[in-house]
């Protein structure tokens, strides 16, 4: 029984990844694409890891998935922040911050 | 249908859907107007690769794939930081 | 009476901290699910993502790790992304995806700060 729920969650996660990839092509400014990469893909990875933990009831798998999830959700906003800051600093048509930043 | 074969079929179907969805970030990678757009597309491709590795570890019932997924998800962050650093340095040398 | 006498003890304080941090983590997971679903629906409706705005948000949190968690949490609420931090860490620059949801964003951020101040 639990395998059916797990399989349906895996298919749902794949469809969410497909929606995120379509959104990357459709959105027409940089910050909108950054929203998509940060949130929708983290959501897809969360659903996939929940499905894996439902299927294999092991403590080692739980700890590994917790590590992967923490890396993805705590570091991908920082990567988006660094990219947005460089884009702000390089191209003046994007909205500027109120102070001039000289180093990363 | 047998439950374990259903799980294997769904994992294979998820790998197919994810492989097809890798086309859209490639479109953005080829025609992105600026270089940060291409960095964002590369981030999306790395996250799809992480998802494919996790699906493969579900399909083959082998948990060592999760270590590979951890390393790839670390490389995602460090790679985008290194590209940002490189852009900053190139701009500073041109000025 | 008993709770008042035991409240200053170190282990009890530690237990309360751990309880609030676990609550914070569960709240974070719930926020990720909510925001991912909201933006996936926005993509499926055919939005182009071109009605965004940039605003500055001021906080009054003291500790650096609270600012870090607030930064990540603002990035995970539906429709808002933290772009930049000032040098003293007191003001963030935030991009909103939909400019009609400004009031909702201020309400959510006030809720995060109230939860972060309890987690010491």
PDB file of C-alpha atoms in Angstrom:
ATOM      1  CA  UNK A   1       0.000   0.000   0.000  1.00  0.00           C
ATOM      2  CA  UNK A   2       2.747   2.413   0.932  1.00  0.00           C
ATOM      3  CA  UNK A   3       4.463   1.778  -2.411  1.00  0.00           C
ATOM      4  CA  UNK A   4       1.476   3.137  -4.328  1.00  0.00           C
ATOM      5  CA  UNK A   5       1.511   6.426  -2.356  1.00  0.00           C
ATOM      6  CA  UNK A   6       5.274   6.668  -2.839  1.00  0.00           C
ATOM      7  CA  UNK A   7       5.038   6.105  -6.598  1.00  0.00           C
ATOM      8  CA  UNK A   8       2.302   8.698  -7.003  1.00  0.00           C
ATOM      9  CA  UNK A   9       4.409  11.230  -5.041  1.00  0.00           C
ATOM     10  CA  UNK A  10       7.412  10.510  -7.303  1.00  0.00           C
ATOM     11  CA  UNK A  11       5.333  11.176 -10.444  1.00  0.00           C
ATOM     12  CA  UNK A  12       3.955  14.383  -8.844  1.00  0.00           C
ATOM     13  CA  UNK A  13       7.475  15.602  -8.106  1.00  0.00           C
ATOM     14  CA  UNK A  14       8.537  14.951 -11.712  1.00  0.00           C
ATOM     15  CA  UNK A  15       5.551  16.970 -12.955  1.00  0.00           C
ATOM     16  CA  UNK A  16       6.494  19.854 -10.627  1.00  0.00           C
ATOM     17  CA  UNK A  17      10.045  19.814 -12.020  1.00  0.00           C
ATOM     18  CA  UNK A  18       8.512  20.007 -15.518  1.00  0.00           C
ATOM     19  CA  UNK A  19       6.397  23.016 -14.463  1.00  0.00           C
ATOM     20  CA  UNK A  20       9.475  24.743 -13.020  1.00  0.00           C
ATOM     21  CA  UNK A  21      11.404  24.193 -16.256  1.00  0.00           C
ATOM     22  CA  UNK A  22       8.543  25.660 -18.296  1.00  0.00           C
ATOM     23  CA  UNK A  23       8.464  28.662 -15.958  1.00  0.00           C
ATOM     24  CA  UNK A  24      12.163  29.317 -16.559  1.00  0.00           C
ATOM     25  CA  UNK A  25      11.479  29.726 -20.279  1.00  0.00           C
ATOM     26  CA  UNK A  26       8.259  31.698 -19.869  1.00  0.00           C
ATOM     27  CA  UNK A  27       9.227  34.370 -17.333  1.00  0.00           C
ATOM     28  CA  UNK A  28      10.718  37.448 -18.898  1.00  0.00           C
ATOM     29  CA  UNK A  29      12.850  39.021 -16.184  1.00  0.00           C
ATOM     30  CA  UNK A  30      15.763  37.734 -14.096  1.00  0.00           C
ATOM     31  CA  UNK A  31      14.141  37.970 -10.669  1.00  0.00           C
ATOM     32  CA  UNK A  32      11.085  36.001 -11.740  1.00  0.00           C
ATOM     33  CA  UNK A  33      13.322  33.160 -12.898  1.00  0.00           C
ATOM     34  CA  UNK A  34      15.166  33.321  -9.600  1.00  0.00           C
ATOM     35  CA  UNK A  35      11.855  32.895  -7.730  1.00  0.00           C
ATOM     36  CA  UNK A  36      11.126  29.780  -9.783  1.00  0.00           C
ATOM     37  CA  UNK A  37      14.523  28.164  -9.241  1.00  0.00           C
ATOM     38  CA  UNK A  38      14.572  28.851  -5.501  1.00  0.00           C
ATOM     39  CA  UNK A  39      11.059  27.800  -4.543  1.00  0.00           C
ATOM     40  CA  UNK A  40       9.475  25.370  -6.980  1.00  0.00           C
ATOM     41  CA  UNK A  41      12.571  23.190  -7.310  1.00  0.00           C
ATOM     42  CA  UNK A  42      13.016  23.026  -3.520  1.00  0.00           C
ATOM     43  CA  UNK A  43       9.385  21.944  -3.287  1.00  0.00           C
ATOM     44  CA  UNK A  44       9.976  19.191  -5.845  1.00  0.00           C
ATOM     45  CA  UNK A  45      13.058  17.904  -4.011  1.00  0.00           C
ATOM     46  CA  UNK A  46      11.119  17.940  -0.705  1.00  0.00           C
ATOM     47  CA  UNK A  47       8.329  15.793  -2.173  1.00  0.00           C
ATOM     48  CA  UNK A  48      10.849  13.380  -3.715  1.00  0.00           C
ATOM     49  CA  UNK A  49      12.691  12.937  -0.405  1.00  0.00           C
ATOM     50  CA  UNK A  50       9.393  12.376   1.463  1.00  0.00           C
ATOM     51  CA  UNK A  51       8.530   9.637  -1.050  1.00  0.00           C
ATOM     52  CA  UNK A  52      11.930   7.983  -0.578  1.00  0.00           C
ATOM     53  CA  UNK A  53      11.519   8.010   3.209  1.00  0.00           C
ATOM     54  CA  UNK A  54       8.028   6.538   3.002  1.00  0.00           C
ATOM     55  CA  UNK A  55       9.344   3.649   0.938  1.00  0.00           C
ATOM     56  CA  UNK A  56      12.563   2.741   2.772  1.00  0.00           C
ATOM     57  CA  UNK A  57      12.155   2.934   6.550  1.00  0.00           C
ATOM     58  CA  UNK A  58      15.820   3.259   7.468  1.00  0.00           C
ATOM     59  CA  UNK A  59      17.535   5.758   9.784  1.00  0.00           C
ATOM     60  CA  UNK A  60      20.605   6.093   7.510  1.00  0.00           C
ATOM     61  CA  UNK A  61      18.425   7.130   4.565  1.00  0.00           C
ATOM     62  CA  UNK A  62      16.598   9.612   6.827  1.00  0.00           C
ATOM     63  CA  UNK A  63      19.859  11.255   7.939  1.00  0.00           C
ATOM     64  CA  UNK A  64      21.222  11.450   4.371  1.00  0.00           C
ATOM     65  CA  UNK A  65      18.010  13.025   3.079  1.00  0.00           C
ATOM     66  CA  UNK A  66      17.990  15.537   5.959  1.00  0.00           C
ATOM     67  CA  UNK A  67      21.528  16.587   4.989  1.00  0.00           C
ATOM     68  CA  UNK A  68      20.609  16.971   1.292  1.00  0.00           C
ATOM     69  CA  UNK A  69      17.486  18.948   2.154  1.00  0.00           C
ATOM     70  CA  UNK A  70      19.356  21.315   4.475  1.00  0.00           C
ATOM     71  CA  UNK A  71      22.043  21.957   1.855  1.00  0.00           C
ATOM     72  CA  UNK A  72      19.404  22.710  -0.780  1.00  0.00           C
ATOM     73  CA  UNK A  73      17.134  24.964   1.264  1.00  0.00           C
ATOM     74  CA  UNK A  74      19.771  26.908   3.207  1.00  0.00           C
ATOM     75  CA  UNK A  75      22.309  27.413   0.437  1.00  0.00           C
ATOM     76  CA  UNK A  76      20.153  27.944  -2.662  1.00  0.00           C
ATOM     77  CA  UNK A  77      18.774  31.313  -1.375  1.00  0.00           C
ATOM     78  CA  UNK A  78      22.389  32.361  -0.763  1.00  0.00           C
ATOM     79  CA  UNK A  79      23.368  31.386  -4.318  1.00  0.00           C
ATOM     80  CA  UNK A  80      20.373  33.353  -5.619  1.00  0.00           C
ATOM     81  CA  UNK A  81      21.455  36.316  -3.471  1.00  0.00           C
ATOM     82  CA  UNK A  82      25.007  36.273  -4.864  1.00  0.00           C
ATOM     83  CA  UNK A  83      23.758  36.034  -8.446  1.00  0.00           C
ATOM     84  CA  UNK A  84      21.246  38.855  -7.937  1.00  0.00           C
ATOM     85  CA  UNK A  85      23.894  41.083  -6.383  1.00  0.00           C
ATOM     86  CA  UNK A  86      26.320  40.564  -9.278  1.00  0.00           C
ATOM     87  CA  UNK A  87      23.523  41.179 -11.792  1.00  0.00           C
ATOM     88  CA  UNK A  88      22.597  44.400  -9.995  1.00  0.00           C
ATOM     89  CA  UNK A  89      26.214  45.490 -10.021  1.00  0.00           C
ATOM     90  CA  UNK A  90      26.878  44.612 -13.661  1.00  0.00           C
ATOM     91  CA  UNK A  91      23.767  45.838 -15.462  1.00  0.00           C
ATOM     92  CA  UNK A  92      22.435  49.231 -14.590  1.00  0.00           C
ATOM     93  CA  UNK A  93      18.960  48.659 -16.035  1.00  0.00           C
ATOM     94  CA  UNK A  94      18.115  46.334 -13.163  1.00  0.00           C
ATOM     95  CA  UNK A  95      16.907  48.016  -9.938  1.00  0.00           C
ATOM     96  CA  UNK A  96      19.817  49.210  -7.828  1.00  0.00           C
ATOM     97  CA  UNK A  97      20.319  49.008  -4.109  1.00  0.00           C
ATOM     98  CA  UNK A  98      20.619  52.243  -2.177  1.00  0.00           C
ATOM     99  CA  UNK A  99      24.330  51.821  -1.404  1.00  0.00           C
ATOM    100  CA  UNK A 100      27.256  51.028  -3.636  1.00  0.00           C
ATOM    101  CA  UNK A 101      28.693  47.579  -3.005  1.00  0.00           C
ATOM    102  CA  UNK A 102      32.342  47.083  -3.732  1.00  0.00           C
ATOM    103  CA  UNK A 103      33.022  43.475  -2.748  1.00  0.00           C
ATOM    104  CA  UNK A 104      31.025  40.274  -2.656  1.00  0.00           C
TER     105      UNK A 104
ATOM    106  CA  UNK B   1      -0.173  -4.672 -10.275  1.00  0.00           C
ATOM    107  CA  UNK B   2       2.488  -5.775  -7.866  1.00  0.00           C
ATOM    108  CA  UNK B   3       3.498  -2.901  -5.516  1.00  0.00           C
ATOM    109  CA  UNK B   4       7.252  -3.090  -6.119  1.00  0.00           C
ATOM    110  CA  UNK B   5       6.832  -3.186  -9.906  1.00  0.00           C
ATOM    111  CA  UNK B   6       4.533  -0.156  -9.638  1.00  0.00           C
ATOM    112  CA  UNK B   7       7.280   1.695  -7.749  1.00  0.00           C
ATOM    113  CA  UNK B   8       9.860   0.742 -10.397  1.00  0.00           C
ATOM    114  CA  UNK B   9       7.588   1.831 -13.259  1.00  0.00           C
ATOM    115  CA  UNK B  10       6.842   5.152 -11.571  1.00  0.00           C
ATOM    116  CA  UNK B  11      10.568   5.778 -10.992  1.00  0.00           C
ATOM    117  CA  UNK B  12      11.291   5.081 -14.668  1.00  0.00           C
ATOM    118  CA  UNK B  13       8.441   7.371 -15.724  1.00  0.00           C
ATOM    119  CA  UNK B  14       9.735  10.128 -13.432  1.00  0.00           C
ATOM    120  CA  UNK B  15      13.209   9.788 -14.986  1.00  0.00           C
ATOM    121  CA  UNK B  16      11.647  10.128 -18.452  1.00  0.00           C
ATOM    122  CA  UNK B  17       9.667  13.252 -17.479  1.00  0.00           C
ATOM    123  CA  UNK B  18      12.705  14.863 -15.864  1.00  0.00           C
ATOM    124  CA  UNK B  19      14.916  14.119 -18.865  1.00  0.00           C
ATOM    125  CA  UNK B  20      12.370  15.735 -21.175  1.00  0.00           C
ATOM    126  CA  UNK B  21      12.079  18.750 -18.868  1.00  0.00           C
ATOM    127  CA  UNK B  22      15.840  19.322 -19.136  1.00  0.00           C
ATOM    128  CA  UNK B  23      15.219  20.745 -22.643  1.00  0.00           C
ATOM    129  CA  UNK B  24      13.654  23.989 -21.320  1.00  0.00           C
ATOM    130  CA  UNK B  25      16.652  25.194 -19.229  1.00  0.00           C
ATOM    131  CA  UNK B  26      18.829  24.406 -22.267  1.00  0.00           C
ATOM    132  CA  UNK B  27      16.679  26.785 -24.352  1.00  0.00           C
ATOM    133  CA  UNK B  28      17.166  29.480 -21.714  1.00  0.00           C
ATOM    134  CA  UNK B  29      20.885  28.657 -21.596  1.00  0.00           C
ATOM    135  CA  UNK B  30      21.282  29.203 -25.339  1.00  0.00           C
ATOM    136  CA  UNK B  31      19.248  32.370 -25.768  1.00  0.00           C
ATOM    137  CA  UNK B  32      19.595  34.028 -22.347  1.00  0.00           C
ATOM    138  CA  UNK B  33      20.136  37.750 -22.795  1.00  0.00           C
ATOM    139  CA  UNK B  34      22.616  38.187 -19.942  1.00  0.00           C
ATOM    140  CA  UNK B  35      25.110  35.947 -18.198  1.00  0.00           C
ATOM    141  CA  UNK B  36      23.225  35.655 -14.831  1.00  0.00           C
ATOM    142  CA  UNK B  37      20.302  34.161 -16.760  1.00  0.00           C
ATOM    143  CA  UNK B  38      22.622  31.403 -17.905  1.00  0.00           C
ATOM    144  CA  UNK B  39      23.790  30.852 -14.325  1.00  0.00           C
ATOM    145  CA  UNK B  40      20.151  30.431 -13.253  1.00  0.00           C
ATOM    146  CA  UNK B  41      19.565  27.915 -16.067  1.00  0.00           C
ATOM    147  CA  UNK B  42      22.631  25.941 -14.931  1.00  0.00           C
ATOM    148  CA  UNK B  43      21.222  25.879 -11.367  1.00  0.00           C
ATOM    149  CA  UNK B  44      17.987  24.402 -12.673  1.00  0.00           C
ATOM    150  CA  UNK B  45      19.894  21.765 -14.669  1.00  0.00           C
ATOM    151  CA  UNK B  46      21.849  20.768 -11.546  1.00  0.00           C
ATOM    152  CA  UNK B  47      18.655  20.409  -9.507  1.00  0.00           C
ATOM    153  CA  UNK B  48      17.171  18.177 -12.241  1.00  0.00           C
ATOM    154  CA  UNK B  49      20.335  16.056 -12.127  1.00  0.00           C
ATOM    155  CA  UNK B  50      19.948  15.693  -8.333  1.00  0.00           C
ATOM    156  CA  UNK B  51      16.328  14.567  -8.808  1.00  0.00           C
ATOM    157  CA  UNK B  52      17.350  12.033 -11.479  1.00  0.00           C
ATOM    158  CA  UNK B  53      20.026  10.560  -9.185  1.00  0.00           C
ATOM    159  CA  UNK B  54      17.505  10.202  -6.326  1.00  0.00           C
ATOM    160  CA  UNK B  55      15.006   8.510  -8.703  1.00  0.00           C
ATOM    161  CA  UNK B  56      17.731   6.146  -9.847  1.00  0.00           C
ATOM    162  CA  UNK B  57      18.530   5.242  -6.231  1.00  0.00           C
ATOM    163  CA  UNK B  58      14.815   4.489  -5.728  1.00  0.00           C
ATOM    164  CA  UNK B  59      14.752   2.329  -8.874  1.00  0.00           C
ATOM    165  CA  UNK B  60      17.874   0.309  -8.093  1.00  0.00           C
ATOM    166  CA  UNK B  61      17.169   0.092  -4.288  1.00  0.00           C
ATOM    167  CA  UNK B  62      20.693   1.277  -3.533  1.00  0.00           C
ATOM    168  CA  UNK B  63      21.261   4.147  -1.086  1.00  0.00           C
ATOM    169  CA  UNK B  64      24.751   5.060  -2.262  1.00  0.00           C
ATOM    170  CA  UNK B  65      23.253   7.322  -4.907  1.00  0.00           C
ATOM    171  CA  UNK B  66      22.300   9.758  -2.149  1.00  0.00           C
ATOM    172  CA  UNK B  67      25.974  10.578  -1.500  1.00  0.00           C
ATOM    173  CA  UNK B  68      26.378  11.532  -5.161  1.00  0.00           C
ATOM    174  CA  UNK B  69      23.258  13.705  -4.908  1.00  0.00           C
ATOM    175  CA  UNK B  70      24.728  15.477  -1.859  1.00  0.00           C
ATOM    176  CA  UNK B  71      27.981  16.249  -3.701  1.00  0.00           C
ATOM    177  CA  UNK B  72      26.136  17.542  -6.785  1.00  0.00           C
ATOM    178  CA  UNK B  73      23.907  19.790  -4.664  1.00  0.00           C
ATOM    179  CA  UNK B  74      27.003  21.242  -2.974  1.00  0.00           C
ATOM    180  CA  UNK B  75      28.639  21.812  -6.381  1.00  0.00           C
ATOM    181  CA  UNK B  76      25.524  23.750  -7.474  1.00  0.00           C
ATOM    182  CA  UNK B  77      26.023  26.420  -4.804  1.00  0.00           C
ATOM    183  CA  UNK B  78      29.811  26.593  -5.049  1.00  0.00           C
ATOM    184  CA  UNK B  79      29.690  26.746  -8.845  1.00  0.00           C
ATOM    185  CA  UNK B  80      27.301  29.674  -8.947  1.00  0.00           C
ATOM    186  CA  UNK B  81      29.387  31.507  -6.311  1.00  0.00           C
ATOM    187  CA  UNK B  82      32.573  30.946  -8.349  1.00  0.00           C
ATOM    188  CA  UNK B  83      30.904  32.251 -11.525  1.00  0.00           C
ATOM    189  CA  UNK B  84      29.742  35.360  -9.628  1.00  0.00           C
ATOM    190  CA  UNK B  85      33.260  35.923  -8.306  1.00  0.00           C
ATOM    191  CA  UNK B  86      34.671  35.560 -11.831  1.00  0.00           C
ATOM    192  CA  UNK B  87      32.213  38.100 -13.245  1.00  0.00           C
ATOM    193  CA  UNK B  88      33.093  40.567 -10.473  1.00  0.00           C
ATOM    194  CA  UNK B  89      36.818  40.176 -11.130  1.00  0.00           C
ATOM    195  CA  UNK B  90      36.475  40.552 -14.911  1.00  0.00           C
ATOM    196  CA  UNK B  91      34.414  43.721 -14.510  1.00  0.00           C
ATOM    197  CA  UNK B  92      36.985  45.168 -12.073  1.00  0.00           C
ATOM    198  CA  UNK B  93      39.866  44.525 -14.473  1.00  0.00           C
ATOM    199  CA  UNK B  94      38.050  46.200 -17.363  1.00  0.00           C
ATOM    200  CA  UNK B  95      37.382  49.397 -15.413  1.00  0.00           C
TER     201      UNK B  95
ATOM    202  CA  UNK C   1       4.301  28.109  40.977  1.00  0.00           C
ATOM    203  CA  UNK C   2       6.372  25.055  40.107  1.00  0.00           C
ATOM    204  CA  UNK C   3       6.956  26.327  36.585  1.00  0.00           C
ATOM    205  CA  UNK C   4       8.103  29.706  37.904  1.00  0.00           C
ATOM    206  CA  UNK C   5      10.685  28.075  40.170  1.00  0.00           C
ATOM    207  CA  UNK C   6      12.041  25.701  37.538  1.00  0.00           C
ATOM    208  CA  UNK C   7      12.077  28.239  34.690  1.00  0.00           C
ATOM    209  CA  UNK C   8      15.566  29.621  35.370  1.00  0.00           C
ATOM    210  CA  UNK C   9      17.271  26.241  35.261  1.00  0.00           C
ATOM    211  CA  UNK C  10      19.673  25.651  32.393  1.00  0.00           C
ATOM    212  CA  UNK C  11      18.285  22.401  31.041  1.00  0.00           C
ATOM    213  CA  UNK C  12      14.721  23.636  31.081  1.00  0.00           C
ATOM    214  CA  UNK C  13      15.769  26.696  29.092  1.00  0.00           C
ATOM    215  CA  UNK C  14      17.609  24.426  26.664  1.00  0.00           C
ATOM    216  CA  UNK C  15      14.530  22.240  26.267  1.00  0.00           C
ATOM    217  CA  UNK C  16      12.337  25.262  25.561  1.00  0.00           C
ATOM    218  CA  UNK C  17      14.859  26.480  22.975  1.00  0.00           C
ATOM    219  CA  UNK C  18      14.971  23.109  21.242  1.00  0.00           C
ATOM    220  CA  UNK C  19      11.174  22.996  21.211  1.00  0.00           C
ATOM    221  CA  UNK C  20      10.913  26.396  19.546  1.00  0.00           C
ATOM    222  CA  UNK C  21      13.631  25.541  17.033  1.00  0.00           C
ATOM    223  CA  UNK C  22      11.830  22.337  16.043  1.00  0.00           C
ATOM    224  CA  UNK C  23       8.651  24.370  15.664  1.00  0.00           C
ATOM    225  CA  UNK C  24      10.585  26.820  13.485  1.00  0.00           C
ATOM    226  CA  UNK C  25      11.837  23.985  11.242  1.00  0.00           C
ATOM    227  CA  UNK C  26       8.347  22.548  10.780  1.00  0.00           C
ATOM    228  CA  UNK C  27       7.024  26.020   9.998  1.00  0.00           C
ATOM    229  CA  UNK C  28       9.837  26.410   7.436  1.00  0.00           C
ATOM    230  CA  UNK C  29       8.853  23.137   5.704  1.00  0.00           C
ATOM    231  CA  UNK C  30       5.216  24.242   5.629  1.00  0.00           C
ATOM    232  CA  UNK C  31       6.222  27.563   4.084  1.00  0.00           C
ATOM    233  CA  UNK C  32       8.251  25.789   1.372  1.00  0.00           C
ATOM    234  CA  UNK C  33       5.272  23.634   0.421  1.00  0.00           C
ATOM    235  CA  UNK C  34       2.913  26.625   0.362  1.00  0.00           C
ATOM    236  CA  UNK C  35       5.191  28.867  -1.704  1.00  0.00           C
ATOM    237  CA  UNK C  36       6.176  26.140  -4.171  1.00  0.00           C
ATOM    238  CA  UNK C  37       2.543  25.282  -4.793  1.00  0.00           C
ATOM    239  CA  UNK C  38       1.587  28.951  -5.179  1.00  0.00           C
ATOM    240  CA  UNK C  39       4.288  29.678  -7.761  1.00  0.00           C
ATOM    241  CA  UNK C  40       3.620  26.438  -9.664  1.00  0.00           C
ATOM    242  CA  UNK C  41      -0.033  27.491  -9.951  1.00  0.00           C
ATOM    243  CA  UNK C  42       1.100  30.943 -11.087  1.00  0.00           C
ATOM    244  CA  UNK C  43       3.163  29.371 -13.880  1.00  0.00           C
ATOM    245  CA  UNK C  44       0.287  27.097 -14.929  1.00  0.00           C
ATOM    246  CA  UNK C  45      -2.048  30.107 -15.148  1.00  0.00           C
ATOM    247  CA  UNK C  46       0.260  31.593 -17.776  1.00  0.00           C
ATOM    248  CA  UNK C  47       1.740  34.507 -15.871  1.00  0.00           C
ATOM    249  CA  UNK C  48       4.737  36.293 -17.371  1.00  0.00           C
ATOM    250  CA  UNK C  49       6.120  37.529 -14.038  1.00  0.00           C
ATOM    251  CA  UNK C  50       6.380  41.135 -15.128  1.00  0.00           C
ATOM    252  CA  UNK C  51       4.572  42.978 -12.342  1.00  0.00           C
ATOM    253  CA  UNK C  52       7.299  42.843  -9.723  1.00  0.00           C
ATOM    254  CA  UNK C  53       8.620  45.543  -7.442  1.00  0.00           C
ATOM    255  CA  UNK C  54      11.612  46.169  -5.156  1.00  0.00           C
ATOM    256  CA  UNK C  55      11.197  47.416  -1.593  1.00  0.00           C
ATOM    257  CA  UNK C  56      13.285  47.879   1.569  1.00  0.00           C
ATOM    258  CA  UNK C  57      12.322  46.130   4.802  1.00  0.00           C
ATOM    259  CA  UNK C  58      13.651  47.116   8.242  1.00  0.00           C
ATOM    260  CA  UNK C  59      13.992  44.683  11.133  1.00  0.00           C
ATOM    261  CA  UNK C  60      14.977  45.081  14.776  1.00  0.00           C
ATOM    262  CA  UNK C  61      16.481  41.669  15.508  1.00  0.00           C
ATOM    263  CA  UNK C  62      19.713  41.635  17.517  1.00  0.00           C
ATOM    264  CA  UNK C  63      21.635  38.444  16.788  1.00  0.00           C
ATOM    265  CA  UNK C  64      23.294  37.609  13.447  1.00  0.00           C
ATOM    266  CA  UNK C  65      21.880  34.107  13.123  1.00  0.00           C
ATOM    267  CA  UNK C  66      18.370  35.452  13.558  1.00  0.00           C
ATOM    268  CA  UNK C  67      19.005  37.757  10.623  1.00  0.00           C
ATOM    269  CA  UNK C  68      20.300  34.812   8.576  1.00  0.00           C
ATOM    270  CA  UNK C  69      17.215  32.713   9.314  1.00  0.00           C
ATOM    271  CA  UNK C  70      14.954  35.683   8.566  1.00  0.00           C
ATOM    272  CA  UNK C  71      16.791  36.149   5.252  1.00  0.00           C
ATOM    273  CA  UNK C  72      16.194  32.520   4.289  1.00  0.00           C
ATOM    274  CA  UNK C  73      12.580  32.616   5.461  1.00  0.00           C
ATOM    275  CA  UNK C  74      11.812  35.722   3.426  1.00  0.00           C
ATOM    276  CA  UNK C  75      13.227  33.896   0.421  1.00  0.00           C
ATOM    277  CA  UNK C  76      10.840  31.033   1.120  1.00  0.00           C
ATOM    278  CA  UNK C  77       7.571  32.943   1.539  1.00  0.00           C
ATOM    279  CA  UNK C  78       5.335  32.904  -1.559  1.00  0.00           C
ATOM    280  CA  UNK C  79       6.229  35.729  -3.886  1.00  0.00           C
ATOM    281  CA  UNK C  80       9.134  37.392  -2.108  1.00  0.00           C
ATOM    282  CA  UNK C  81      12.896  37.002  -2.579  1.00  0.00           C
ATOM    283  CA  UNK C  82      15.590  38.638  -0.466  1.00  0.00           C
ATOM    284  CA  UNK C  83      18.236  40.216  -2.667  1.00  0.00           C
ATOM    285  CA  UNK C  84      20.578  42.221  -0.481  1.00  0.00           C
ATOM    286  CA  UNK C  85      21.473  42.998   3.153  1.00  0.00           C
ATOM    287  CA  UNK C  86      22.867  46.261   4.473  1.00  0.00           C
ATOM    288  CA  UNK C  87      26.144  46.244   6.382  1.00  0.00           C
ATOM    289  CA  UNK C  88      24.667  46.354   9.881  1.00  0.00           C
ATOM    290  CA  UNK C  89      22.107  43.706   8.940  1.00  0.00           C
ATOM    291  CA  UNK C  90      19.117  45.868   9.812  1.00  0.00           C
ATOM    292  CA  UNK C  91      17.543  46.392   6.407  1.00  0.00           C
ATOM    293  CA  UNK C  92      16.863  43.959   3.589  1.00  0.00           C
ATOM    294  CA  UNK C  93      16.167  44.665  -0.068  1.00  0.00           C
ATOM    295  CA  UNK C  94      13.333  42.445  -1.217  1.00  0.00           C
ATOM    296  CA  UNK C  95      11.832  41.667  -4.599  1.00  0.00           C
ATOM    297  CA  UNK C  96       8.108  40.914  -4.677  1.00  0.00           C
ATOM    298  CA  UNK C  97       6.711  38.898  -7.567  1.00  0.00           C
ATOM    299  CA  UNK C  98       3.219  40.369  -7.342  1.00  0.00           C
ATOM    300  CA  UNK C  99       2.968  43.970  -6.248  1.00  0.00           C
ATOM    301  CA  UNK C 100      -0.604  43.683  -5.025  1.00  0.00           C
ATOM    302  CA  UNK C 101       0.418  41.344  -2.187  1.00  0.00           C
ATOM    303  CA  UNK C 102       2.381  43.918  -0.183  1.00  0.00           C
ATOM    304  CA  UNK C 103       0.157  43.866   2.904  1.00  0.00           C
ATOM    305  CA  UNK C 104       0.269  40.061   3.070  1.00  0.00           C
ATOM    306  CA  UNK C 105       4.070  40.156   2.947  1.00  0.00           C
ATOM    307  CA  UNK C 106       4.305  42.628   5.845  1.00  0.00           C
ATOM    308  CA  UNK C 107       1.943  40.441   7.906  1.00  0.00           C
ATOM    309  CA  UNK C 108       4.029  37.307   7.242  1.00  0.00           C
ATOM    310  CA  UNK C 109       7.323  39.027   8.086  1.00  0.00           C
ATOM    311  CA  UNK C 110       5.947  40.303  11.420  1.00  0.00           C
ATOM    312  CA  UNK C 111       4.893  36.720  12.225  1.00  0.00           C
ATOM    313  CA  UNK C 112       8.421  35.414  11.473  1.00  0.00           C
ATOM    314  CA  UNK C 113      10.012  38.017  13.738  1.00  0.00           C
ATOM    315  CA  UNK C 114       7.692  37.145  16.605  1.00  0.00           C
ATOM    316  CA  UNK C 115       8.575  33.464  16.219  1.00  0.00           C
ATOM    317  CA  UNK C 116      12.323  34.176  15.949  1.00  0.00           C
ATOM    318  CA  UNK C 117      12.413  36.292  19.095  1.00  0.00           C
ATOM    319  CA  UNK C 118      10.950  33.428  21.115  1.00  0.00           C
ATOM    320  CA  UNK C 119      13.614  30.979  19.838  1.00  0.00           C
ATOM    321  CA  UNK C 120      16.317  32.998  21.650  1.00  0.00           C
TER     322      UNK C 120
END
